[in-house]
């Protein structure tokens, strides 16, 4: 029973929602436009740096939010400028390189005053303005089997905010994807040259998708950091690959694919870890080996998904973005 | 392909190099300016090392050449695989770590174990046989990978982008498998300390000199293979145009199999030498190196066999020399910055044919 509650708790946790939000951003890139952004964690990290650093500097929370989003938007413009005219795998290489550069810069000792170097920015140094907005009581609140704090860290307040954002952006994706603008993006995904020959400015459309998706990714990063802390090493390449796995699991180019994918991914990971630690004796699989063990499973899942069911749970095989 | 390296290409390469150098200087000046603005104690130490003058520059240049050679060893395979199959193999970094780790596994005197087996044992071979066996096992792993995964995907005509994501999944699985197997701490292949000798302004250890020699011999071997042997010519033909190569009677699939074996073996050799050079290797060092390999290969020209060498030397030198002015924890960031700058001006790379790549 405990395992079941653990899984349920993970399914509704704010960080699950944050990853769903980031995956919606990636869905704009990959699902809608077919852009291979392999540095999504970089957008998330920049978003949370922008947000946390501006809050530390004493900016009001709405301005800090904008600062985080603008940082990610500018990053998208910089990345898109050299690469969107090139073949897809160039974008993949450049985004992954740029995301790592952001991480290297963030954890560099020379920027310690700004970013806190490799130890990052502690939660209590920037979360307070957000937690003060909470309408929930400032204590542990129990609802059914779940007990969370009312307003601190991974709280009921954060849970409500993140899931509302997820559904808001899922709705925005749904509207935009079926708008004339979204249909042009889908056209680019299917056949770039055809869209170009219709007189559309493909470069500009791709850039818009990259910026919008990057900003949503940054929002995902900001909400994630509100439940945890700003930590450059937790936004490395594995994070990007998790987002890819969960997006492909749920189904790229669908409205609820990223949301379902995030819930399934994190619940399954918790389930695997709890079952493995309960059933496999610790001299065969030590507790410290659980993490790499479950990540091996994630990698294998990603491989199998891409080969055997690239459309994921919800997707439509006809709407695939694999035209490389 | 050496014949096509005419004066114009070299001129272009020189031009790109100059542009890259200018970009690099610009980055350094901007970075330096930003640093000067923030008056923290580290700036003082950086300034002090700069003041020590040309010695450090020469030493770093030399380190850069060493690192570049090792990087070239690791990335030649990546480039060959890209050239013959079109795959950007994101799991190539793990092949580097795997080679070093299997050598550690065979050579160490400490008890080692395998994942899921609850007992531990010692193999304890001397380093050189362990390295040779390690390289063979890695090459075998390359063969197995192509047999089990990549040739199947090619036969199913899975799109290149899907294959790339498969390689990302494989990379994630392998790096964690290695962590599970060896553990999170860096390991050393030898316990002996390599004494450094002074040659003029440069200080270097014997093991490093040996590594350099091995790397150069191996790279020359690859060049000889590609240039002079029948198989090498067939490889270049597949790289140029697989359909035409197939039509003229070359067995494309077995050529690709050979390329995978070679790539894995070279990556393993690179990993072993790197572990000796850095005096230790961690489970994710290869993963970190992958980006530099991609930077090198893209810089030199994706799929161009000699591009990997040129690109690796530039990346190695840039990464090491930048530490003269920039904090050392930013050296990889600088190298990746160069990649982005080059893509802006010359997306096909230094040796690549000028063609539309979009």
XYZ file of C-alpha atoms in Angstrom, chain B residues 83-234:
152
model
C 30.351 9.482 -42.930
C 29.301 5.927 -43.749
C 25.854 5.790 -42.114
C 24.783 9.402 -41.539
C 24.234 8.703 -37.848
C 25.226 11.275 -35.218
C 26.099 8.669 -32.620
C 25.455 10.143 -29.188
C 26.618 6.925 -27.523
C 30.197 7.294 -28.757
C 31.358 8.972 -25.552
C 30.411 5.867 -23.599
C 32.604 3.786 -25.909
C 35.542 5.912 -24.717
C 34.673 5.372 -21.046
C 33.929 1.697 -21.643
C 37.399 1.090 -23.090
C 39.084 2.698 -20.111
C 36.805 0.996 -17.595
C 37.240 -2.506 -18.987
C 40.987 -1.954 -18.848
C 40.665 -0.821 -15.242
C 38.529 -3.874 -14.557
C 41.231 -6.162 -15.940
C 44.257 -4.347 -14.555
C 43.329 -3.242 -11.061
C 44.546 -5.031 -7.960
C 41.396 -4.048 -6.068
C 38.491 -6.485 -5.961
C 35.957 -5.779 -8.701
C 32.519 -7.157 -9.397
C 29.916 -7.280 -12.113
C 26.428 -5.758 -11.821
C 23.873 -8.087 -10.181
C 26.568 -10.543 -9.061
C 26.949 -10.417 -5.286
C 30.597 -11.543 -5.147
C 33.807 -9.760 -6.116
C 37.118 -10.955 -7.515
C 40.435 -9.632 -8.834
C 41.761 -10.055 -12.363
C 44.927 -8.044 -11.869
C 46.593 -8.302 -15.281
C 49.563 -6.057 -16.118
C 48.515 -2.815 -17.773
C 49.565 -3.469 -21.358
C 47.880 -6.873 -21.845
C 44.850 -5.501 -20.004
C 44.745 -2.559 -22.405
C 45.060 -4.836 -25.446
C 42.299 -7.128 -24.209
C 40.247 -4.060 -23.287
C 40.564 -2.663 -26.801
C 39.599 -6.019 -28.311
C 36.567 -6.339 -26.052
C 35.523 -2.790 -26.945
C 35.948 -3.494 -30.645
C 33.843 -6.591 -30.132
C 31.260 -4.454 -28.390
C 31.222 -2.160 -31.431
C 30.626 -5.183 -33.664
C 27.859 -6.391 -31.353
C 26.216 -2.962 -31.268
C 26.095 -2.774 -35.027
C 24.891 -6.366 -35.315
C 22.155 -6.113 -32.682
C 20.996 -2.520 -32.986
C 22.205 -0.428 -35.866
C 22.134 -2.890 -38.772
C 18.613 -3.897 -37.699
C 17.509 -0.284 -37.665
C 19.048 0.293 -41.087
C 17.229 -2.733 -42.418
C 13.933 -1.515 -41.009
C 14.660 1.833 -42.675
C 14.160 3.700 -39.409
C 14.598 7.448 -40.005
C 17.951 8.994 -39.125
C 16.438 11.222 -36.456
C 14.892 8.220 -34.747
C 18.237 6.411 -34.865
C 19.862 9.458 -33.304
C 17.366 9.380 -30.426
C 18.006 5.639 -30.071
C 21.694 6.442 -29.668
C 20.791 8.996 -27.002
C 18.832 6.331 -25.148
C 21.763 3.965 -25.491
C 24.104 6.614 -24.148
C 21.877 7.178 -21.104
C 21.658 3.427 -20.496
C 25.387 2.813 -20.935
C 26.614 5.678 -18.786
C 24.423 4.538 -15.931
C 25.397 0.924 -16.470
C 29.035 1.957 -16.142
C 28.247 3.911 -12.973
C 26.432 0.902 -11.589
C 29.331 -1.347 -12.541
C 32.379 0.723 -11.509
C 30.824 3.221 -9.116
C 30.658 6.983 -9.019
C 34.272 7.669 -8.101
C 37.022 8.206 -10.692
C 39.418 5.287 -11.042
C 43.102 5.136 -11.982
C 44.598 2.633 -14.376
C 48.001 2.623 -12.687
C 49.021 3.463 -9.172
C 52.522 4.542 -10.152
C 53.216 8.252 -10.410
C 54.537 9.510 -13.707
C 57.563 11.764 -13.035
C 57.615 14.926 -15.119
C 60.729 15.811 -17.110
C 61.644 19.257 -18.277
C 62.272 19.687 -22.028
C 63.107 23.343 -22.591
C 60.051 25.329 -21.511
C 57.766 22.288 -21.468
C 57.387 19.773 -18.668
C 55.941 16.420 -19.602
C 55.754 12.925 -18.158
C 57.046 9.814 -19.892
C 53.638 8.195 -19.973
C 52.237 11.263 -21.722
C 55.006 11.106 -24.320
C 54.282 7.414 -24.869
C 50.548 8.179 -25.184
C 51.314 10.823 -27.778
C 53.443 8.407 -29.749
C 50.760 5.705 -29.617
C 48.096 8.199 -30.656
C 50.162 9.426 -33.601
C 50.935 5.879 -34.741
C 47.264 4.910 -34.471
C 46.149 7.979 -36.414
C 48.757 7.334 -39.107
C 47.505 3.766 -39.207
C 43.958 4.975 -39.826
C 45.190 7.313 -42.553
C 47.121 4.474 -44.187
C 44.079 2.225 -43.973
C 41.834 4.810 -45.601
C 44.326 5.894 -48.214
C 46.137 2.762 -49.296
C 44.177 -0.384 -48.519
C 41.331 -1.854 -50.564
C 38.983 -1.828 -47.591
C 39.903 1.759 -46.815
C 39.136 2.838 -50.347
C 35.839 0.982 -50.129
